[in-house]
Coordinates of C-alpha atoms in Angstrom, one line a residue:
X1 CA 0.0 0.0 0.0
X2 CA 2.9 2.3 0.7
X3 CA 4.6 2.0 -2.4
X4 CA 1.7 2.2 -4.6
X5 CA 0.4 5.5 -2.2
X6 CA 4.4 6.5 -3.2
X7 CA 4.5 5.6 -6.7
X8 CA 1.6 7.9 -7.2
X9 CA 2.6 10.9 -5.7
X10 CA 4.4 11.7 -8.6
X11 CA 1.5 11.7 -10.6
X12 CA -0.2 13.9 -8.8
X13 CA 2.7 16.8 -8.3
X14 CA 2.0 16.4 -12.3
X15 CA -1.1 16.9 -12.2
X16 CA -1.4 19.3 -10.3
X17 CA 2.0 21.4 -12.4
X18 CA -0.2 21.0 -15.4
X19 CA -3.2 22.2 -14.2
X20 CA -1.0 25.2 -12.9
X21 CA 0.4 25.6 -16.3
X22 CA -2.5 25.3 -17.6
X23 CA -4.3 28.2 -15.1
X24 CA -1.3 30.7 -16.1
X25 CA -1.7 29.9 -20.0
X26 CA -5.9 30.9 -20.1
X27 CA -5.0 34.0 -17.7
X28 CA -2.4 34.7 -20.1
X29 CA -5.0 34.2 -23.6
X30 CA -7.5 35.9 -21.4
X31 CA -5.8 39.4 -20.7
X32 CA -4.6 39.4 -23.8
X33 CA -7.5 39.2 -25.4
X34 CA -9.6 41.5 -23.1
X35 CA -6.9 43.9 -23.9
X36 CA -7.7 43.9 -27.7
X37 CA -11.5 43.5 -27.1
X38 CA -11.5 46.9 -25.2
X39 CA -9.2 48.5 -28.1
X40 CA -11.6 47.4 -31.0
X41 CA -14.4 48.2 -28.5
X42 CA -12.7 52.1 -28.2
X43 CA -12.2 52.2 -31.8
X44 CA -16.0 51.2 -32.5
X45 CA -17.6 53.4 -30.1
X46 CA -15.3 56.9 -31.1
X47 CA -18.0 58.8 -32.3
X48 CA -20.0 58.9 -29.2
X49 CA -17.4 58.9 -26.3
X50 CA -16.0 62.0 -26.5
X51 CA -18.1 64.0 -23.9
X52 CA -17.0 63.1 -20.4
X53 CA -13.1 62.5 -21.6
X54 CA -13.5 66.2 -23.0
X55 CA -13.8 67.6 -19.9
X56 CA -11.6 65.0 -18.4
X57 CA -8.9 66.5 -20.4
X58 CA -10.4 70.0 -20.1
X59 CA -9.8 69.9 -16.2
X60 CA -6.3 68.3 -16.6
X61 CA -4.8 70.4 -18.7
X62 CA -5.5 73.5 -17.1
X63 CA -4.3 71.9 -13.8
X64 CA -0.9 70.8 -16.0
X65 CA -1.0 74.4 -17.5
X66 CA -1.1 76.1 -14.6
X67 CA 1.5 74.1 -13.1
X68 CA 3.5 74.1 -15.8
X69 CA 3.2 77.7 -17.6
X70 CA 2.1 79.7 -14.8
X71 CA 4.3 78.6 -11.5
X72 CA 1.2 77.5 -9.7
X73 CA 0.5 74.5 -7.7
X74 CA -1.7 71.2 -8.7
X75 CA -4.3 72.4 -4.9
X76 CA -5.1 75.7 -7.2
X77 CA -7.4 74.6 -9.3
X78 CA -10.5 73.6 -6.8
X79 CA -9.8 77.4 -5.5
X80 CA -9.3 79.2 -8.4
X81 CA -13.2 77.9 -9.3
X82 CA -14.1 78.1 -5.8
X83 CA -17.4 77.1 -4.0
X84 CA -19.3 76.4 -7.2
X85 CA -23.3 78.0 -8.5
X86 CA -25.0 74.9 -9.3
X87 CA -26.4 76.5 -12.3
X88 CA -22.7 76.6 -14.0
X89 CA -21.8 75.4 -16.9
X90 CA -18.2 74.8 -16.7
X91 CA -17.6 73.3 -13.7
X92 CA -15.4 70.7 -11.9
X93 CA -16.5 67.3 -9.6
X94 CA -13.6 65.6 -10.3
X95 CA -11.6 64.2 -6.8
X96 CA -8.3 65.2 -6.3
X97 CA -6.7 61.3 -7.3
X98 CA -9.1 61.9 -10.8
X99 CA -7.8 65.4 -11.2
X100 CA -4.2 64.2 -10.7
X101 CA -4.9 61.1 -13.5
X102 CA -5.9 63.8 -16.0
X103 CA -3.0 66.4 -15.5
X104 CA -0.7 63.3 -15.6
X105 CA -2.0 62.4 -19.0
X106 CA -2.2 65.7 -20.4
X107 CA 1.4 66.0 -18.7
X108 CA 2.2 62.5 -20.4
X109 CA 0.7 64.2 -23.9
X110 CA 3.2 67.0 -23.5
X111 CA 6.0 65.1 -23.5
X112 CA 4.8 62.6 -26.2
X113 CA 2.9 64.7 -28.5
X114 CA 3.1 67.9 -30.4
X115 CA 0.3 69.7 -28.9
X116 CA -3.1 70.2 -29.8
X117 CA -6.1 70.8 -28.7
X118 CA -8.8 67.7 -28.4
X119 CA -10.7 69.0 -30.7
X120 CA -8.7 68.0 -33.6
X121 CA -8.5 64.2 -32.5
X122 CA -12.5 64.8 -32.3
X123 CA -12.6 65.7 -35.9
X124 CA -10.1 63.4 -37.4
X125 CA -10.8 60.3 -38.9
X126 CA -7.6 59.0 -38.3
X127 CA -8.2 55.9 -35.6
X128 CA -4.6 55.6 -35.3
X129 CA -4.4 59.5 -34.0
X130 CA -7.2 58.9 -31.8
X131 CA -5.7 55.9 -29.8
X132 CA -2.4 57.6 -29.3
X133 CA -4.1 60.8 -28.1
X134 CA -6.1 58.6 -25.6
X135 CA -3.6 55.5 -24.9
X136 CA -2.4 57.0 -21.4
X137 CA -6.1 57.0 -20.5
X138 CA -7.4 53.8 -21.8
X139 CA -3.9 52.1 -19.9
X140 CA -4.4 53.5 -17.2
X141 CA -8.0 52.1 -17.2
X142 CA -7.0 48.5 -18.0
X143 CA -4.8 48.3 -15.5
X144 CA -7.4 49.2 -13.0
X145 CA -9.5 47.0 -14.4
X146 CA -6.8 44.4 -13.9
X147 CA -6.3 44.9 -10.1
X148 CA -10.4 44.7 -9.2
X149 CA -9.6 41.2 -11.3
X150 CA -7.1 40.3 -9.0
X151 CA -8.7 41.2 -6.4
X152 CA -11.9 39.3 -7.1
X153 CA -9.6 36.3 -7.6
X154 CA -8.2 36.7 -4.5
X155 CA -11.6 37.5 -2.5
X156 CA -13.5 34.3 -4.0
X157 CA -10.7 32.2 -3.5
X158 CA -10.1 33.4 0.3
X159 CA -14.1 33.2 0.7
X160 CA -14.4 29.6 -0.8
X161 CA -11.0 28.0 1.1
X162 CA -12.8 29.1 4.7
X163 CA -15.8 27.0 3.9
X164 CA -13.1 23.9 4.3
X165 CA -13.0 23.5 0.2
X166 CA -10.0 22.0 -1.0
X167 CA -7.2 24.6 -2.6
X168 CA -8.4 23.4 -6.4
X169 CA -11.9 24.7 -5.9
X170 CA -11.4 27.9 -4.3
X171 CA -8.5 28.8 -6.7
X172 CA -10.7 27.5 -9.6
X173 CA -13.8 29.0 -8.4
X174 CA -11.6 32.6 -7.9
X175 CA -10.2 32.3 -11.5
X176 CA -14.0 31.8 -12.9
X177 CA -14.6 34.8 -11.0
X178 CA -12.1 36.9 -12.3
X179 CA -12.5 35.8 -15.5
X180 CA -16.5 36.8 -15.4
X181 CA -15.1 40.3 -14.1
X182 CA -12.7 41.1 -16.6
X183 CA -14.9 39.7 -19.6
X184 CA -18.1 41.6 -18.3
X185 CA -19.8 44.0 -20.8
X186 CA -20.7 46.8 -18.4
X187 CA -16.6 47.5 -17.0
X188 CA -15.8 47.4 -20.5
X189 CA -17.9 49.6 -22.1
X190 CA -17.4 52.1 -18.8
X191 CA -13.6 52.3 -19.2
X192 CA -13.7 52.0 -22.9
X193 CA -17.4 52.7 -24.7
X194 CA -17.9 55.4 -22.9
X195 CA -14.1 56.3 -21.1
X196 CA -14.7 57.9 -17.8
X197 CA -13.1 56.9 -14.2
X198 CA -16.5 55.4 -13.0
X199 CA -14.6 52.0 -12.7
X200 CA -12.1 53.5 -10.5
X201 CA -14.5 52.6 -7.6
X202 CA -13.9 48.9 -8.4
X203 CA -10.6 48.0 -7.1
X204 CA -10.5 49.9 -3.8
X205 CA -13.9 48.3 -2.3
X206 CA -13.5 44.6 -3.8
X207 CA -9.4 45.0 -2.4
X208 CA -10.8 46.6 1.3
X209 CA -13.1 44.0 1.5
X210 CA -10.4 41.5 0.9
X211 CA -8.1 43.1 3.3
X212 CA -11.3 43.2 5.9
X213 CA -11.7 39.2 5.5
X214 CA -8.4 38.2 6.5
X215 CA -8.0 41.0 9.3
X216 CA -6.0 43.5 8.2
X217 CA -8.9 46.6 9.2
X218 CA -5.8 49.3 9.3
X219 CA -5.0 48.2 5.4
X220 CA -8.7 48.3 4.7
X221 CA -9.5 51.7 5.5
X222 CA -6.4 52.9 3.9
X223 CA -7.2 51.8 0.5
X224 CA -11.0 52.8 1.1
X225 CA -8.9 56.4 1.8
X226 CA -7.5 55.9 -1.3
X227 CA -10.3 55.2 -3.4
X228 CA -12.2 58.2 -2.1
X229 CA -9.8 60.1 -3.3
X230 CA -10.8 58.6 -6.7
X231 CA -13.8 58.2 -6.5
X232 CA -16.8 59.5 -3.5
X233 CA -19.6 56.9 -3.7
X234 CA -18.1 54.3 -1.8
X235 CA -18.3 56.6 1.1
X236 CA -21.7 55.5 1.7
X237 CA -21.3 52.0 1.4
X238 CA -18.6 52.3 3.7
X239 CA -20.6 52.1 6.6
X240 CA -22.0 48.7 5.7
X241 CA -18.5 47.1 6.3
X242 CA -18.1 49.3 9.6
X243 CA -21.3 47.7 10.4
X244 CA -20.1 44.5 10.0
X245 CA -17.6 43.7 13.0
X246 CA -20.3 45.9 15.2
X247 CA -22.5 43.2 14.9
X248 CA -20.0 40.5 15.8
X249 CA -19.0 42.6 19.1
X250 CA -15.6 43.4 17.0
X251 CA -15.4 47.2 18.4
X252 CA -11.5 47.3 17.5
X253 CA -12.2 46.5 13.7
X254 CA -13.7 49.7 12.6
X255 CA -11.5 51.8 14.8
X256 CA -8.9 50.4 12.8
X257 CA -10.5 51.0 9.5
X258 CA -11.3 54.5 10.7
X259 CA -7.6 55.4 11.5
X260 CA -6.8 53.6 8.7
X261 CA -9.1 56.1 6.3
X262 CA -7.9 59.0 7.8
X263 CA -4.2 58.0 7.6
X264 CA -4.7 58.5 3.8
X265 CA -7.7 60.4 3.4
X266 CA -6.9 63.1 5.7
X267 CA -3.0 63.2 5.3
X268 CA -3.3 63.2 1.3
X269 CA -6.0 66.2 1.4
X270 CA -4.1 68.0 3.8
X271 CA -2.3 70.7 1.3
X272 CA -5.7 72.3 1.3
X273 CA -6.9 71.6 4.8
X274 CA -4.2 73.1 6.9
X275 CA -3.7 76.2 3.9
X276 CA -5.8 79.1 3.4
X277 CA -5.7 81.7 0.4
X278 CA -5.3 85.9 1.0
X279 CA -7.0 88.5 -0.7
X280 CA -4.6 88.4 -3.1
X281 CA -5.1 84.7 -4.0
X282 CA -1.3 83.5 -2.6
X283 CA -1.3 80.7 -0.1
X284 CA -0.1 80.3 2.8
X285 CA 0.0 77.8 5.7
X286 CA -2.7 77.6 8.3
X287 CA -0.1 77.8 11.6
X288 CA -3.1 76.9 14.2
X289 CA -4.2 74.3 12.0
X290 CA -0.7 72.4 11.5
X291 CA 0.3 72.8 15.1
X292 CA -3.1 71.1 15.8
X293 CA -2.6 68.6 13.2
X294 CA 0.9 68.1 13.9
X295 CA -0.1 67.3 18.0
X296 CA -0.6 63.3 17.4
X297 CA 3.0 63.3 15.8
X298 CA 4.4 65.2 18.5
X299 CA 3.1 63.5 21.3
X300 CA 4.2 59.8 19.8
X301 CA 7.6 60.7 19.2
X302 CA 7.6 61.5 22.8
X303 CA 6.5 58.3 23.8
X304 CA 8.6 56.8 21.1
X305 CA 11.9 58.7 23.2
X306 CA 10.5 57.5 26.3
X307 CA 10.2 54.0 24.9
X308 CA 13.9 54.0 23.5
X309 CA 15.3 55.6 26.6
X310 CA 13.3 53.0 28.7
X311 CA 12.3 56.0 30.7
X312 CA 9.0 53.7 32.2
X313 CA 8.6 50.0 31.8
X314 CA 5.2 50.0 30.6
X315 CA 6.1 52.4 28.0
X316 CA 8.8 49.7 26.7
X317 CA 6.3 47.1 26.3
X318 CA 3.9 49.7 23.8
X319 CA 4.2 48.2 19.9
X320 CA 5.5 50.9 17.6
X321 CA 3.1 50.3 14.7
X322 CA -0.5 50.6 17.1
X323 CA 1.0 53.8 18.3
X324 CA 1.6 54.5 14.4
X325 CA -2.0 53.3 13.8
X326 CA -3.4 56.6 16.2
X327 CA -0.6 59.1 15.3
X328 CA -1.2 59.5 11.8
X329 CA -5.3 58.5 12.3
X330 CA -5.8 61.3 14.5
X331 CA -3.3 63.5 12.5
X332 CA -5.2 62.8 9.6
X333 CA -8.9 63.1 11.4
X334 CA -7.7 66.7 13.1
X335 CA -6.6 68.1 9.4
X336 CA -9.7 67.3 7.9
X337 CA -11.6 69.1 10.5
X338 CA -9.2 72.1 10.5
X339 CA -11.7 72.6 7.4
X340 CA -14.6 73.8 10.2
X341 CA -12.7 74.3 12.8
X342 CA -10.2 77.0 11.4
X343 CA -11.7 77.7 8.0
X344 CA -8.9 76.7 6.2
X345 CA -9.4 76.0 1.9
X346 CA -12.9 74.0 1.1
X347 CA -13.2 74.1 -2.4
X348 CA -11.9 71.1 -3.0
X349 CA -14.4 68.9 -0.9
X350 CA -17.3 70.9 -2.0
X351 CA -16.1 69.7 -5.7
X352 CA -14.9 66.6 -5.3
X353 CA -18.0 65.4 -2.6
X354 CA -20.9 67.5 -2.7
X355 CA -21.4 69.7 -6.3
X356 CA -21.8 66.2 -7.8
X357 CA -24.5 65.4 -5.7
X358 CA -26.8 68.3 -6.3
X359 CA -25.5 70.7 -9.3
X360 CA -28.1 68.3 -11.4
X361 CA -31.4 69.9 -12.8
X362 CA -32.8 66.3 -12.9
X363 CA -33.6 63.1 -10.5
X364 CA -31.7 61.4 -12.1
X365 CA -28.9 61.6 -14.8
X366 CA -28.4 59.3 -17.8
X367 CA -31.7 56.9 -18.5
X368 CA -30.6 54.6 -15.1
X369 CA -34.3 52.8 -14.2
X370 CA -33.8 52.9 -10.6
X371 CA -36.8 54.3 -8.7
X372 CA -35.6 58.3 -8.9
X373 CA -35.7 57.4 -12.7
X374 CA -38.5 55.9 -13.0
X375 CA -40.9 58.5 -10.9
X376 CA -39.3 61.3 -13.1
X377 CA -39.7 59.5 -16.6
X378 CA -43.3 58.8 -15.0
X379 CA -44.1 62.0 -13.3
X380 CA -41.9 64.6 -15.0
X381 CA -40.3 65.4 -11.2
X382 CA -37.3 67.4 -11.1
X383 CA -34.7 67.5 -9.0
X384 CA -36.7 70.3 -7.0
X385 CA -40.2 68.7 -7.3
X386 CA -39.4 65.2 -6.3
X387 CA -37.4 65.0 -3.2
X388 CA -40.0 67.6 -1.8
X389 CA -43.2 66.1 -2.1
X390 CA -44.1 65.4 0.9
X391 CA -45.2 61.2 1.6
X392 CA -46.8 61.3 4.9
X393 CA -47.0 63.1 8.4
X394 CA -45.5 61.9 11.6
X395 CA -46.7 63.7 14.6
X396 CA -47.4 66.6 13.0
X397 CA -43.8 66.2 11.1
X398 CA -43.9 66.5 7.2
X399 CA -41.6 63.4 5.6
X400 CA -40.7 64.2 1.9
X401 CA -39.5 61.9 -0.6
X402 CA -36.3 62.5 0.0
X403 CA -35.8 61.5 3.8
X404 CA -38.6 58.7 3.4
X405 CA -36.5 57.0 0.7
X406 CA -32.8 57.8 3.0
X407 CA -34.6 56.0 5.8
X408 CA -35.3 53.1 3.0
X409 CA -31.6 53.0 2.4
X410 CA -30.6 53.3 6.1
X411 CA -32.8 50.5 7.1
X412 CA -31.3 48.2 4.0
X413 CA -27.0 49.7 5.2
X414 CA -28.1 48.0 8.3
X415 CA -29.1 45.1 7.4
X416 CA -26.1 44.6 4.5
X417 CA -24.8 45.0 7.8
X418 CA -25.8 42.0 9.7
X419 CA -25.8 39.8 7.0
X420 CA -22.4 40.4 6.4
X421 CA -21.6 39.4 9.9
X422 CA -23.6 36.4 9.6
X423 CA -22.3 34.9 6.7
X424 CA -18.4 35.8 7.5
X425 CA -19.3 34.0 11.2
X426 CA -20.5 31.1 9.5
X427 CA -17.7 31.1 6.7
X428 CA -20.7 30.8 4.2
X429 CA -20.1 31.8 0.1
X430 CA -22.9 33.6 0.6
X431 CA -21.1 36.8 2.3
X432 CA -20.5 37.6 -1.4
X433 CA -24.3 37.8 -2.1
X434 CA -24.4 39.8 1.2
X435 CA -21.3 42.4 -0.2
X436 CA -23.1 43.1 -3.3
X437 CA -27.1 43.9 -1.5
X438 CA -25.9 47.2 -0.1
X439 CA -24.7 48.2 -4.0
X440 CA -28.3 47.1 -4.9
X441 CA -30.1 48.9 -1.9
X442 CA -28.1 52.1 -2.7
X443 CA -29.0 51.7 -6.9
X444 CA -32.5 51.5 -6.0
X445 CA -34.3 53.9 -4.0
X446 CA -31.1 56.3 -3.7
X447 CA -31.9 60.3 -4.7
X448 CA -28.2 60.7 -5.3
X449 CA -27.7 62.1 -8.7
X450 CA -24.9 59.8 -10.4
X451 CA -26.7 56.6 -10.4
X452 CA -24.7 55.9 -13.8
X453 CA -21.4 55.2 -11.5
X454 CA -23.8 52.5 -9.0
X455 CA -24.8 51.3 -11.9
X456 CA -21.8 49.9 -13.6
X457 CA -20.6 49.1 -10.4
X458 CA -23.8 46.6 -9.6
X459 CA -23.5 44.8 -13.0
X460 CA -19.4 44.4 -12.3
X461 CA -20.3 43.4 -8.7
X462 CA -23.3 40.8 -9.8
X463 CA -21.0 39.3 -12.7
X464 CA -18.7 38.9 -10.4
X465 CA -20.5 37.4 -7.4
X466 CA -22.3 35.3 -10.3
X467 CA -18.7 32.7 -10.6
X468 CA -19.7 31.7 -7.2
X469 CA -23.8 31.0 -6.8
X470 CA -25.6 31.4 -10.3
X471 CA -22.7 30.3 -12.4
X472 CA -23.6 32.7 -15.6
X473 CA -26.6 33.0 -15.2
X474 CA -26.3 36.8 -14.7
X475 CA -24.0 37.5 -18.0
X476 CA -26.9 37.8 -19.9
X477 CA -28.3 40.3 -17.9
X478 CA -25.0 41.8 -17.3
X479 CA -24.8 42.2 -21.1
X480 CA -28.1 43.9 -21.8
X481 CA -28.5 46.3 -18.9
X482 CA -25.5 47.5 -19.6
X483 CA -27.0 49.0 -22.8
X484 CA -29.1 51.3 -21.4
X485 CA -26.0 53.0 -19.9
X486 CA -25.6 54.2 -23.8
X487 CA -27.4 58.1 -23.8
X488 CA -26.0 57.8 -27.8
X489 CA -27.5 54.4 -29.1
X490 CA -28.6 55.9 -32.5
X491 CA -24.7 57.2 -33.0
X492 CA -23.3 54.0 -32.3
X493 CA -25.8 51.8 -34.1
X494 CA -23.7 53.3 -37.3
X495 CA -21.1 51.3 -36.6
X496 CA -23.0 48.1 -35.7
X497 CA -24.0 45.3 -38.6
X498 CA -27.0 46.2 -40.1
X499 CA -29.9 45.2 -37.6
X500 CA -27.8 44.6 -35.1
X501 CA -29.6 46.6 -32.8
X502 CA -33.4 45.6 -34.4
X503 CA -32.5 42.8 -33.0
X504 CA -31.9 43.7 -29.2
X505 CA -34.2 46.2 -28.9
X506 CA -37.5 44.0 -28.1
X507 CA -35.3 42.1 -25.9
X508 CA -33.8 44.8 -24.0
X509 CA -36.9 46.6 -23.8
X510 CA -38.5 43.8 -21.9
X511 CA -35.3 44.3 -19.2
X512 CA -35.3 47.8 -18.8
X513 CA -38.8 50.2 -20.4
X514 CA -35.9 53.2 -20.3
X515 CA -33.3 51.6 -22.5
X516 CA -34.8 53.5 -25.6

């Protein structure tokens, strides 16, 4: 019995090489040809995607130009435009990580390329033109695209090996995943159809969540930090994994994840938080606000003296990196408040956070059929009319549509919440179902004007989740919503085989009555 139990080890360390070999030569055929699927899909779709990267480049170059020509510095440009009328019609909602992508490829443009301005790659009919003009942006995008892959990968796979599931499944079930991710119709045609930086919120949640699951809170909350610098709507789905530990009586979690957010968050934003501007527009450093901000770091490297000196016993046992963990948290937490506290440069927060949010004359933007969408297609409701109207009374206390639909979304944080908690207690696959409800409970009944960004990030999300409980069932539907994220149908259908679209239509019509 031993030898044969010997004689067929070898076998199986083949086997199992092959299968390897085998794993690494599909990922390989896969991201290649993703890579040219999303370059013939950006050739295909040029004559309708040039809105959105217009001002992309609009914003960035006079960032680049300002820097560049002028002397100035990249944190002028939220206060050169200031706290923004809604009623504008050049105006800027761009955070500052998406602001510094477009001045680095304007930058990058410089460098590479004689200039001109975009309007002459709009014009052209030279493809070739067109992609170098835009290759910073579309790389840039596919490599974003290729670490919310990876991270899938490595959240299914981490998800699946804690249910007890031998190493083949979870790493086979975490490929399928990936693969479904990077494949799906509605990340491609965001990053490429339509080029914008609405998949920029990918990455950072599916690689928090990751970080979250194997208990590395600190890590989580930085990259959430990060990605709110990209992007703002994960903010709000932020609370769902805070939520998540408070329900298991884990009160040290989302501390961590806290510190962890402001660390980055607060840190990275604070060239504008501790500066103000003069009445002559120069800048200059807020003194109260850095010596305030700059408290935490002076009081650890006391204790960090006192701890090297030995100076008290139970200062030597302290661990350097918790004491790290509060320094720069706090630091970080008491420069973003310097904003209220000492008045120090806003601009930037009311552009990258809040103009988005409410500069819209509508109750919705794009053709998205969540319920916002669907009272205004059905009602006519602007963005004025609709939130107001009042529901029903509570003692005598008038609740509009607005706060009636935020307590909607509240109740269904909450209870993303708990059923995170439950599923990650009882290692179940289905805390993946649980991570995407929140997404869906915010698309929904959500009166926050930029649905088109939850969108795309639901149909990513339910793709992705789909490699684990509905195998592909959801591709199909991943396919055809994602066509009502098209405001230019008509313009593209030129460049689609005759009928193409004849085809669809009934069918997607069915899906979603707005698609059209």
């Amino acid at each position: 019995m031993v030898e044969t139990s010997l004689s067929a080890s070898p076998e199986r360390v083949w086997r199992k090489v092959i299968v390897w070999i085998a794993l690494f030569g599909i990922a390989g055929f896969a991201v290649r040809t993703g890579i040219d699927f999303r370059h013939w899909w950006f050739r295909t779709s040029i004559p309708v995607h040039f809105s959105d990267i217009e001002r992309n480049w609009l914003w960035g170059a006079y960032t680049y130009y300002n820097i560049h020509d002028k002397g100035r510095s990249f944190l002028d440009t939220y206060d050169d435009v200031g706290i923004q009328d809604r009623n504008n019609r050049l105006w800027i909602d761009y955070a500052p990580a998406r602001l510094a992508v477009n001045t680095l490829w304007v930058a990058y443009n410089h460098q590479t390329l004689p200039y001109q301005w975009i309007k002459r790659w709009n014009t052209t009919k030279d493809l070739d033109a067109i992609d170098t003009f835009y290759s910073f942006y579309r790389w840039f995008n596919t490599t974003i695209e290729l670490l919310g892959v990876i991270a899938a990968f490595l959240l299914v796979h981490q998800v699946v090996r804690k249910t007890g599931a031998s190493l083949e499944k979870s790493v086979g079930l975490g490929f399928l995943s990936g693969l479904l991710l990077w494949f799906n119709v509605a990340m491609i045609n965001s990053a490429h159809g339509w080029p914008s930086g609405d998949i920029w919120i990918i990455p950072p949640f599916l690689w928090s969540v990751y970080f979250c699951r194997i208990d590395r809170w600190f890590l989580a909350g930085m990259v959430l930090g990060i990605g709110a610098l990209f992007k703002g709507q994960q903010l709000f789905v932020m609370s769902v994994l805070i939520l998540w530990p408070v329900f298991q009586g884990r009160w040290k979690a989302p501390l961590e994840m806290l510190l962890g957010f402001m660390t980055v968050f607060g840190l990275v934003t604070s060239g504008w938080t501790l500066t103000y501007i003069d009445d002559f527009g120069f800048r200059h450093l807020h003194f109260p606000a850095t010596l305030t901000s700059g408290a935490p770091l002076i009081l650890g490297l006391s204790l960090f003296i006192l701890k090297w000196t030995r100076w008290s016993p139970k200062l030597a046992q302290v661990s350097i990196f918790p004491l790290g963990k509060w320094v720069f948290g706090l630091m970080g937490t008491l420069s973003f408040a310097s904003m209220w506290v000492f008045g120090t440069c806003y601009a930037w927060f009311d552009a990258s956070y809040l103009y988005g949010t409410d500069h819209w004359p509508k109750m919705i933007v794009g053709v998205t059929s969540n319920l916002p969408g669907l009272l205004q297609k059905r009602y006519g409701w602007s963005a004025d009319q609709g939130p107001s109207v009042v529901v029903f009374q509570i003692v005598g206390l008038e609740i509009t549509l607005r706060v009636f639909l935020l307590i909607i979304l509240g109740f269904f944080f909450v209870l993303s919440g708990w059923a995170l908690a439950r599923q990650d207690k009882r290692n179940s696959t289905r805390f993946l179902v649980a991570l995407v409800t929140p997404w869906l409970a915010f698309f929904m009944p959500s009166l926050v004007r930029f649905m088109n960004d939850i969108s795309c990030l639901l149909q990513e999300l339910r793709v992705f989740v789909s490699g684990i409980r509905w195998g592909t069932a959801l591709l199909g539907g991943g396919g055809g919503v994602v066509l009502h994220r098209f405001n230019h149908l008509d313009d593209l259908a030129d460049h689609v085989p005759e009928g193409g679209f004849e085809l669809i239509r009934p069918i997607v019509t069915r899906i979603d009555p707005l698609a059209f």
